[in-house]
């Protein structure tokens, strides 16, 4: 039977005529002994049948002890590395004599007993180096003092240890099915469907099992402990203890012992409590996601990125013991986005482009003849769009465009231009684009920097309003339109109607006020005013000004909401 000891605890005997026994698998005695916290004042105790969580400093070995009193005792020891590989070794040595040579029954002096233990190396039973969950299992173990030595040479790390003398009846870890692989049953651009066979612990033993899926882009994980260590936010892990204060005294709940208020409960696989030791600043969240799906055996992971490789791990978790077993992880690459159709631009021809919210469109311009310069004219109808122009793979231009913009780039013989247009995050985008090698070919009218319409409040009457707007040095045709709107018409409604690409041909003839040509060589004086008459008292009107270029293409200024006086 497995008894729990450490170098000091094994030898610290009370000042009485008989030595005190260590906890046994006798349930009543076990409960009585673990309630006596003074009995376990060191951290090197491994309880029989409970998983412990602990911490290793880099290059600082740690040793645990337990005692098997009887020969031919079954024994199972499981070590779970969390966030770093471990070196660990299990060895056994004969138990020291408990009585003095004179047979008085009195315990030997403390220092003499310590020396008996520490001076003997013992027989090595098993050793391992790596980051796998590894086991030592024996159906018939000799009696003796067992030592478990652990070392991390890579970094400070967490780990877990579980030991039992009744492995057949305990079975705290969920059993894996005969085929423990995760199958990818469906693959999309943003989704992956996974399926797996149920754990016999759930299907045959009817124990409560839930399945937890872990998704990341780096690698597969060999234990749920490693996942939670990576997340650095799970409550199942202790923070690093402060050197020199290695849990003395410590809270026994961290090592599988119930607290005082739980002393009446049946002993089982007790969960660890994390909140002790030195607190460290929380780390930023990594691109790692864990989702528990209950007892399902199929699950679709969504919101993935196209053409991206993901690693998937599955863990069966016994909800009674909170102990888990890893399935064989898998990986899969999501499908690519559908190939974007590239629109061919013709020299001097306007092309209408529609882009979905957050979407993108690709256009190609391949001039037939040699050219010195190429001009790209963009008219963004709604919100700003981003344009990128590459010539034979080299980036020449990257700009955000609002309203009308023109870009002139140096040409190159037999060059091909690839244009990428990216839409707004707010909503769908519409635009017109013109590419040409003829420098004088300009279909879109030029615009001033300020395309607002100004209304003069002092000139407002019950039947008229007076407005002004800026022009340019280029002679263009301006048309003004009016539309009566409700009094509750607001800026939000006006914003939804700000499609600058809709021309006068979409308006009713009754809404037209007038058209006129206007320009000024002096840009400072390029201002025109107009009084709109025949309006109704106390009514609201939406005014629009369109400037029409030589090619017939129009651009709308920003709409203006005005209201006539109610009393004059």
XYZ file of C-alpha atoms in Angstrom:
568
model
C 0.000 0.000 0.000
C 1.201 3.493 -0.864
C 2.128 5.747 2.050
C 2.947 9.406 1.717
C 6.236 10.729 3.010
C 8.992 13.258 2.424
C 12.597 13.288 3.743
C 11.674 15.234 6.822
C 8.153 14.007 7.379
C 9.262 10.432 7.196
C 11.569 11.013 10.138
C 9.760 13.580 12.230
C 8.310 11.376 14.943
C 6.361 12.633 17.954
C 7.917 12.512 21.403
C 5.988 9.420 22.404
C 6.928 5.818 22.888
C 5.574 4.715 19.488
C 6.070 6.300 16.057
C 3.063 7.858 14.320
C 1.869 6.090 11.164
C 1.479 7.809 7.799
C -1.810 7.954 5.892
C -2.970 4.702 4.418
C -5.637 3.679 1.958
C -7.836 2.927 4.957
C -10.483 5.546 4.260
C -11.367 6.431 7.841
C -7.753 6.648 8.908
C -6.832 8.609 5.789
C -9.533 11.210 6.473
C -8.444 11.530 10.105
C -4.772 12.014 9.223
C -5.164 14.540 6.427
C -7.346 16.727 8.662
C -4.318 17.127 10.906
C -2.468 19.797 8.940
C 0.492 19.753 11.278
C 1.025 16.189 10.099
C 1.743 17.340 6.492
C 3.864 20.451 6.786
C 6.105 19.815 3.760
C 5.383 19.829 0.029
C 7.163 16.565 -0.850
C 4.192 14.353 -0.021
C 2.465 12.403 -2.793
C -1.052 11.397 -1.678
C -2.343 7.989 -2.703
C -5.009 8.442 -5.358
C -4.949 12.240 -5.765
C -3.305 14.354 -8.451
C -1.010 17.148 -7.257
C 0.126 20.252 -9.135
C 3.506 21.775 -8.431
C 6.220 24.022 -9.801
C 9.865 23.574 -10.805
C 12.482 26.282 -11.068
C 14.907 25.781 -13.936
C 17.891 23.587 -13.052
C 16.548 23.108 -9.506
C 15.665 19.450 -8.885
C 12.722 18.444 -6.753
C 12.180 15.144 -4.935
C 8.994 13.455 -3.763
C 8.660 10.405 -1.515
C 6.104 7.742 -0.800
C 6.240 4.368 0.954
C 4.944 0.981 -0.127
C 4.795 -1.164 3.004
C 3.900 -4.516 1.491
C 5.465 -6.545 -1.294
C 3.503 -7.376 -4.471
C 1.534 -4.113 -4.291
C 0.172 -2.694 -7.595
C 1.626 0.727 -8.357
C 0.994 3.388 -11.011
C 2.737 6.774 -11.253
C 1.830 9.401 -13.889
C 3.857 12.566 -14.536
C 2.367 15.302 -16.722
C 4.704 18.072 -17.962
C 2.909 21.340 -18.629
C 4.856 24.043 -20.448
C 8.373 22.517 -20.646
C 10.018 19.085 -21.026
C 10.922 17.291 -17.803
C 13.556 14.806 -16.713
C 12.205 12.460 -14.078
C 13.324 9.255 -12.384
C 11.578 6.797 -10.069
C 13.710 4.712 -7.684
C 13.179 2.575 -4.589
C 15.262 1.688 -1.519
C 14.695 -0.405 1.539
C 12.872 1.146 4.461
C 15.121 2.222 7.342
C 14.816 0.515 10.687
C 12.262 2.240 12.907
C 13.537 0.996 16.266
C 16.907 1.447 17.918
C 19.457 -1.354 18.042
C 18.586 -2.147 21.660
C 15.025 -2.909 20.755
C 13.660 -0.333 23.155
C 10.952 0.729 20.734
C 12.188 4.312 20.940
C 12.735 6.103 17.614
C 16.278 6.662 16.430
C 17.711 10.188 16.602
C 16.401 12.435 13.771
C 19.781 13.159 12.192
C 20.703 9.470 12.181
C 17.485 8.521 10.375
C 17.917 11.297 7.806
C 21.401 10.035 7.079
C 20.077 6.513 6.555
C 17.803 7.768 3.769
C 19.922 10.363 2.017
C 23.083 8.267 1.907
C 21.428 5.483 -0.094
C 20.843 5.924 -3.820
C 18.290 3.153 -4.213
C 17.438 1.088 -7.294
C 16.262 2.963 -10.382
C 12.960 1.624 -11.677
C 12.155 4.042 -14.499
C 13.399 7.272 -16.059
C 12.101 9.567 -18.790
C 13.056 12.813 -20.524
C 10.592 14.778 -22.665
C 7.245 16.530 -22.672
C 4.929 13.546 -23.116
C 2.551 12.384 -20.398
C 4.466 9.309 -19.215
C 3.526 6.427 -16.913
C 5.176 3.856 -14.675
C 2.871 0.899 -14.064
C 3.643 -2.251 -12.128
C 1.233 -4.989 -11.084
C 3.608 -6.176 -8.319
C 5.896 -3.654 -6.669
C 8.259 -4.371 -3.772
C 7.894 -2.679 -0.443
C 10.252 0.237 0.185
C 10.789 3.962 0.156
C 10.061 5.317 -3.353
C 11.691 8.518 -4.625
C 10.464 10.593 -7.571
C 13.107 13.072 -8.789
C 12.121 15.795 -11.271
C 14.201 18.397 -13.126
C 13.486 21.079 -15.733
C 16.558 22.259 -17.671
C 14.670 24.491 -20.099
C 12.707 26.943 -17.940
C 10.574 27.351 -14.822
C 7.548 25.161 -15.312
C 4.420 23.604 -13.859
C 3.791 19.878 -13.722
C 1.356 17.339 -12.286
C 1.926 14.006 -10.533
C -0.541 11.225 -9.786
C 0.258 8.015 -7.903
C -1.941 5.162 -6.732
C -1.732 1.657 -5.285
C -5.173 0.759 -6.637
C -4.907 1.612 -10.375
C -7.579 -0.882 -11.437
C -10.310 0.612 -9.267
C -9.276 4.288 -9.392
C -9.146 4.954 -13.162
C -9.173 8.753 -12.732
C -8.044 9.427 -16.305
C -10.629 8.883 -19.064
C -9.824 5.881 -21.228
C -9.188 6.425 -24.935
C -11.156 4.521 -27.594
C -9.420 1.896 -29.751
C -9.018 4.590 -32.424
C -8.028 7.791 -30.579
C -7.620 9.938 -33.682
C -9.590 13.084 -34.516
C -11.170 12.964 -37.973
C -11.641 16.043 -40.177
C -14.993 15.335 -41.824
C -15.565 18.656 -43.551
C -13.343 21.529 -44.629
C -14.383 25.018 -45.729
C -12.832 28.447 -46.084
C -13.718 29.457 -42.522
C -14.951 26.200 -40.947
C -13.578 22.773 -40.036
C -15.809 19.932 -38.805
C -14.212 17.426 -36.422
C -15.464 14.002 -35.280
C -14.072 11.524 -32.738
C -15.015 8.251 -31.081
C -16.366 8.422 -27.513
C -14.287 7.478 -24.513
C -15.165 4.031 -23.067
C -15.200 5.742 -19.688
C -18.370 7.491 -20.841
C -19.936 4.854 -23.078
C -19.219 1.775 -20.915
C -18.481 2.961 -17.382
C -21.107 5.727 -17.594
C -18.850 8.258 -15.909
C -19.420 11.977 -16.677
C -17.079 12.885 -19.527
C -16.935 16.132 -21.469
C -14.794 16.850 -24.511
C -12.693 19.995 -24.882
C -11.307 21.123 -28.237
C -8.201 23.291 -28.507
C -7.463 25.290 -31.666
C -4.224 27.117 -32.472
C -1.855 27.879 -35.363
C 1.440 26.689 -33.857
C 1.483 23.016 -32.878
C -0.401 20.190 -31.225
C -0.513 19.869 -27.440
C 0.089 16.664 -25.496
C -1.895 17.572 -22.388
C -4.598 19.927 -21.245
C -2.129 21.057 -18.602
C 0.153 22.310 -21.400
C -2.761 24.181 -22.995
C -3.738 25.930 -19.792
C -0.134 26.827 -19.053
C 0.080 28.407 -22.511
C -3.071 30.405 -21.902
C -1.577 31.611 -18.597
C -5.021 32.330 -17.267
C -6.404 29.049 -16.012
C -7.224 28.650 -12.333
C -5.936 25.080 -12.267
C -2.331 26.257 -11.959
C -0.314 27.740 -9.142
C 1.793 30.802 -9.627
C 5.536 30.442 -9.201
C 6.460 30.178 -5.503
C 9.054 32.483 -4.069
C 12.444 30.776 -3.688
C 13.241 30.009 -0.050
C 9.565 29.962 0.910
C 8.682 26.669 -0.710
C 5.179 26.139 0.734
C 6.054 25.980 4.434
C 3.429 25.969 5.762
C 1.140 25.372 2.788
C -2.521 25.044 1.973
C -3.260 21.344 1.682
C -6.025 21.883 -0.841
C -3.291 22.596 -3.398
C -1.990 19.054 -3.025
C -5.205 17.125 -3.108
C -6.200 17.362 0.549
C -9.644 18.676 1.469
C -9.968 21.806 3.532
C -11.485 21.716 7.027
C -14.946 22.524 5.819
C -14.826 19.607 3.381
C -13.572 17.088 5.887
C -16.825 15.216 5.999
C -16.909 14.536 2.281
C -15.775 11.258 0.802
C -12.154 11.275 -0.333
C -11.815 11.284 -4.076
C -9.719 12.913 -6.760
C -9.488 16.339 -5.244
C -9.062 19.442 -7.364
C -6.228 21.832 -6.807
C -6.652 25.447 -5.826
C -4.482 27.955 -7.636
C -4.398 31.170 -5.685
C -1.304 31.106 -3.582
C 2.341 31.944 -3.984
C 3.756 34.956 -5.745
C 1.428 36.694 -8.139
C 2.858 37.542 -11.540
C 1.512 39.989 -14.122
C -0.916 38.403 -16.529
C 0.462 37.715 -19.985
C -1.263 38.847 -23.170
C -3.693 36.366 -24.603
C -2.238 34.105 -27.235
C -3.934 32.936 -30.425
C -5.155 29.795 -28.709
C -8.751 28.856 -28.088
C -10.324 26.159 -25.914
C -13.989 25.226 -26.169
C -15.705 22.431 -24.242
C -18.630 20.847 -26.092
C -20.131 18.531 -23.470
C -20.552 14.911 -24.538
C -20.843 15.623 -28.281
C -18.753 13.553 -30.693
C -18.865 16.002 -33.604
C -18.251 19.728 -33.668
C -17.768 22.453 -36.289
C -15.133 25.071 -35.583
C -16.096 28.370 -37.238
C -14.729 31.888 -37.758
C -11.388 30.605 -39.048
C -9.234 32.387 -41.616
C -9.089 31.113 -45.209
C -5.955 29.345 -46.454
C -4.577 28.976 -42.910
C -3.223 25.884 -41.166
C -4.751 25.104 -37.774
C -3.889 22.463 -35.187
C -6.726 20.695 -33.377
C -6.463 18.794 -30.090
C -9.164 16.913 -28.225
C -9.194 16.153 -24.511
C -11.602 13.877 -22.680
C -12.165 15.343 -19.208
C -13.639 13.407 -16.296
C -15.815 16.070 -14.674
C -15.748 14.209 -11.343
C -11.956 14.165 -11.097
C -11.122 17.083 -13.437
C -8.424 14.847 -14.921
C -8.023 14.532 -18.668
C -6.619 12.360 -21.433
C -5.459 13.615 -24.829
C -6.677 12.170 -28.118
C -4.226 12.087 -31.034
C -4.235 15.647 -32.369
C -4.581 16.583 -36.022
C -4.152 19.590 -38.293
C -5.856 20.968 -41.379
C -5.586 23.922 -43.736
C -8.744 25.857 -44.518
C -9.646 26.356 -48.153
C -8.512 29.401 -50.090
C -10.805 32.284 -50.826
C -12.483 32.019 -54.188
C -10.225 33.441 -56.840
C -11.052 37.082 -57.469
C -12.046 37.769 -61.023
C -9.792 40.467 -62.428
C -11.608 43.197 -64.364
C -9.844 44.447 -67.483
C -9.755 48.238 -67.832
C -9.874 49.762 -71.300
C -7.917 52.892 -72.095
C -10.126 55.972 -71.657
C -13.267 54.057 -70.632
C -15.017 54.583 -67.275
C -15.676 51.374 -65.313
C -18.224 51.090 -62.485
C -17.068 49.018 -59.511
C -19.092 47.675 -56.579
C -17.261 46.350 -53.480
C -18.835 44.531 -50.558
C -18.232 45.733 -47.007
C -14.581 45.025 -46.123
C -14.224 43.407 -49.554
C -11.736 43.983 -52.350
C -11.716 44.042 -56.149
C -8.828 43.578 -58.581
C -8.515 45.370 -61.900
C -5.901 45.084 -64.625
C -4.732 47.724 -67.072
C -2.438 46.694 -69.941
C -1.887 49.586 -72.394
C -1.605 48.450 -75.987
C 0.920 51.107 -77.062
C 4.061 52.421 -75.398
C 3.419 55.349 -73.085
C 5.272 57.900 -70.995
C 2.586 58.414 -68.362
C -0.549 56.675 -67.157
C -3.399 58.461 -65.366
C -5.835 56.853 -62.942
C -8.967 58.863 -62.087
C -11.111 57.622 -59.189
C -14.561 58.794 -58.170
C -15.598 57.268 -54.823
C -19.367 57.493 -54.620
C -19.812 56.768 -50.912
C -17.178 56.332 -48.201
C -13.446 56.419 -48.748
C -11.810 53.466 -50.529
C -8.195 52.369 -50.656
C -6.375 52.042 -53.963
C -3.109 50.222 -54.576
C -1.404 50.209 -57.966
C 1.408 47.806 -58.870
C 3.394 47.859 -62.090
C 4.813 44.456 -62.943
C 4.601 43.523 -59.262
C 6.191 46.713 -57.886
C 4.029 48.885 -55.629
C 3.722 52.399 -57.084
C 0.738 53.825 -55.214
C -1.228 53.247 -52.017
C -3.784 55.906 -51.088
C -7.201 56.411 -49.524
C -9.598 58.117 -51.904
C -12.627 60.201 -51.014
C -14.605 62.032 -53.673
C -12.676 62.537 -56.924
C -8.904 61.958 -57.114
C -6.483 61.731 -60.003
C -3.073 60.032 -59.949
C -0.456 60.289 -62.682
C 2.308 57.688 -62.758
C 5.393 57.295 -64.910
C 4.867 54.820 -67.720
C 6.983 51.944 -68.946
C 6.983 50.062 -72.248
C 4.848 46.895 -72.231
C 4.027 47.445 -68.551
C 1.019 45.839 -66.909
C -0.763 47.493 -63.974
C -2.637 45.644 -61.249
C -5.107 47.777 -59.258
C -6.467 46.608 -55.908
C -9.486 48.436 -54.523
C -10.419 47.805 -50.890
C -13.836 48.791 -49.570
C -14.901 50.555 -46.406
C -15.460 48.865 -43.046
C -18.692 50.843 -42.645
C -20.560 49.412 -45.606
C -20.538 48.612 -49.303
C -18.535 50.881 -51.627
C -19.256 52.135 -55.103
C -16.871 53.939 -57.380
C -16.018 54.853 -60.938
C -12.476 54.419 -62.264
C -10.796 55.597 -65.441
C -7.330 54.559 -66.650
C -5.711 56.229 -69.635
C -2.341 56.842 -71.297
C -3.617 60.089 -72.868
C -2.785 62.914 -70.448
C -5.523 65.244 -71.729
C -8.248 62.637 -71.363
C -10.198 63.679 -68.240
C -13.838 62.675 -67.999
C -14.426 63.592 -64.357
C -14.824 67.272 -63.570
C -12.329 68.940 -61.267
C -13.567 69.780 -57.789
C -12.574 72.322 -55.147
C -11.194 71.014 -51.884
C -14.374 72.071 -50.073
C -17.566 70.698 -51.629
C -19.990 72.023 -49.014
C -22.968 74.248 -49.825
C -23.299 77.313 -47.575
C -26.698 78.788 -46.721
C -27.052 82.414 -45.613
C -29.414 82.526 -42.645
C -29.919 86.309 -42.780
C -31.057 86.082 -46.391
C -33.604 83.389 -45.615
C -37.263 84.344 -46.233
C -40.625 82.591 -46.165
C -40.324 81.680 -49.868
C -36.602 81.669 -50.666
C -33.097 80.730 -49.493
C -29.728 81.950 -50.729
C -26.775 79.569 -51.021
C -23.189 79.646 -52.269
C -20.563 77.061 -53.300
C -17.010 76.992 -54.566
C -15.943 76.404 -58.158
C -12.597 75.894 -59.893
C -10.490 77.521 -62.605
C -11.958 75.087 -65.112
C -15.197 76.052 -66.772
C -17.854 73.532 -65.731
C -21.601 73.236 -65.793
C -23.367 73.396 -62.404
C -26.956 72.272 -61.838
C -28.890 72.801 -58.599
C -31.849 70.690 -57.484
C -34.274 70.954 -54.554
C -36.515 68.425 -52.797
C -39.006 69.058 -50.025
C -38.485 66.782 -47.003
C -40.258 66.226 -43.675
C -39.385 68.319 -40.645
C -37.974 65.216 -38.928
C -35.511 64.625 -41.757
C -32.083 64.414 -40.101
C -28.395 64.207 -40.862
C -28.418 60.406 -40.692
C -30.995 60.199 -43.489
C -29.059 62.741 -45.480
C -25.876 60.714 -45.077
C -27.560 57.628 -46.522
C -28.373 59.583 -49.673
C -24.828 60.831 -50.281
C -24.129 58.739 -53.355
C -22.020 61.196 -55.333
C -22.171 59.043 -58.454
C -25.919 59.493 -58.931
C -26.269 62.251 -61.523
C -29.015 64.706 -62.450
C -30.539 62.086 -64.732
C -31.841 60.295 -61.608
C -33.763 63.357 -60.431
C -37.308 64.446 -61.237
C -37.631 67.341 -63.654
C -39.785 69.213 -61.112
C -36.838 69.220 -58.664
C -34.528 71.096 -61.045
C -33.914 74.747 -60.149
C -31.401 75.825 -62.815
C -28.089 75.016 -64.540
C -25.277 77.490 -65.268
C -21.628 77.572 -66.314
C -19.087 79.073 -63.955
C -15.331 79.373 -63.414
C -12.753 81.932 -62.270
C -9.061 82.236 -63.097
C -8.562 83.594 -59.592
C -9.165 80.567 -57.383
C -9.792 82.858 -54.390
C -12.816 84.354 -56.227
C -14.195 81.069 -57.585
C -17.421 81.402 -55.597
C -20.936 81.535 -56.948
C -24.249 82.303 -55.227
C -27.812 81.480 -56.123
C -31.212 82.393 -54.660
C -33.811 79.646 -54.848
C -37.325 81.043 -54.965
C -40.878 79.716 -54.974
C -40.557 77.802 -51.717
C -43.289 77.265 -49.095
C -43.174 79.003 -45.652
C -41.840 76.911 -42.748
C -40.845 73.986 -44.995
C -37.584 71.982 -45.121
C -35.745 71.378 -48.385
C -32.719 69.295 -49.388
C -30.494 71.112 -51.885
C -28.031 69.359 -54.225
C -25.442 70.863 -56.579
C -24.049 68.771 -59.452
C -20.927 69.691 -61.413
C -20.858 68.130 -64.871
C -17.570 67.515 -66.696
C -16.804 67.672 -70.412
C -17.353 63.938 -70.791
C -20.822 64.177 -69.298
C -19.894 62.598 -65.959
C -21.185 64.433 -62.918
C -20.143 64.750 -59.287
C -22.533 65.806 -56.526
C -21.524 68.281 -53.836
C -22.482 67.597 -50.223
C -26.235 67.979 -49.773
C -27.548 70.928 -47.755
C -30.680 70.908 -45.574
C -32.403 74.314 -45.395
C -35.689 75.611 -43.977
C -37.710 78.683 -44.934
C -39.028 81.078 -42.340
C -42.496 80.340 -41.050
C -43.475 83.957 -40.417
C -42.300 86.973 -42.385
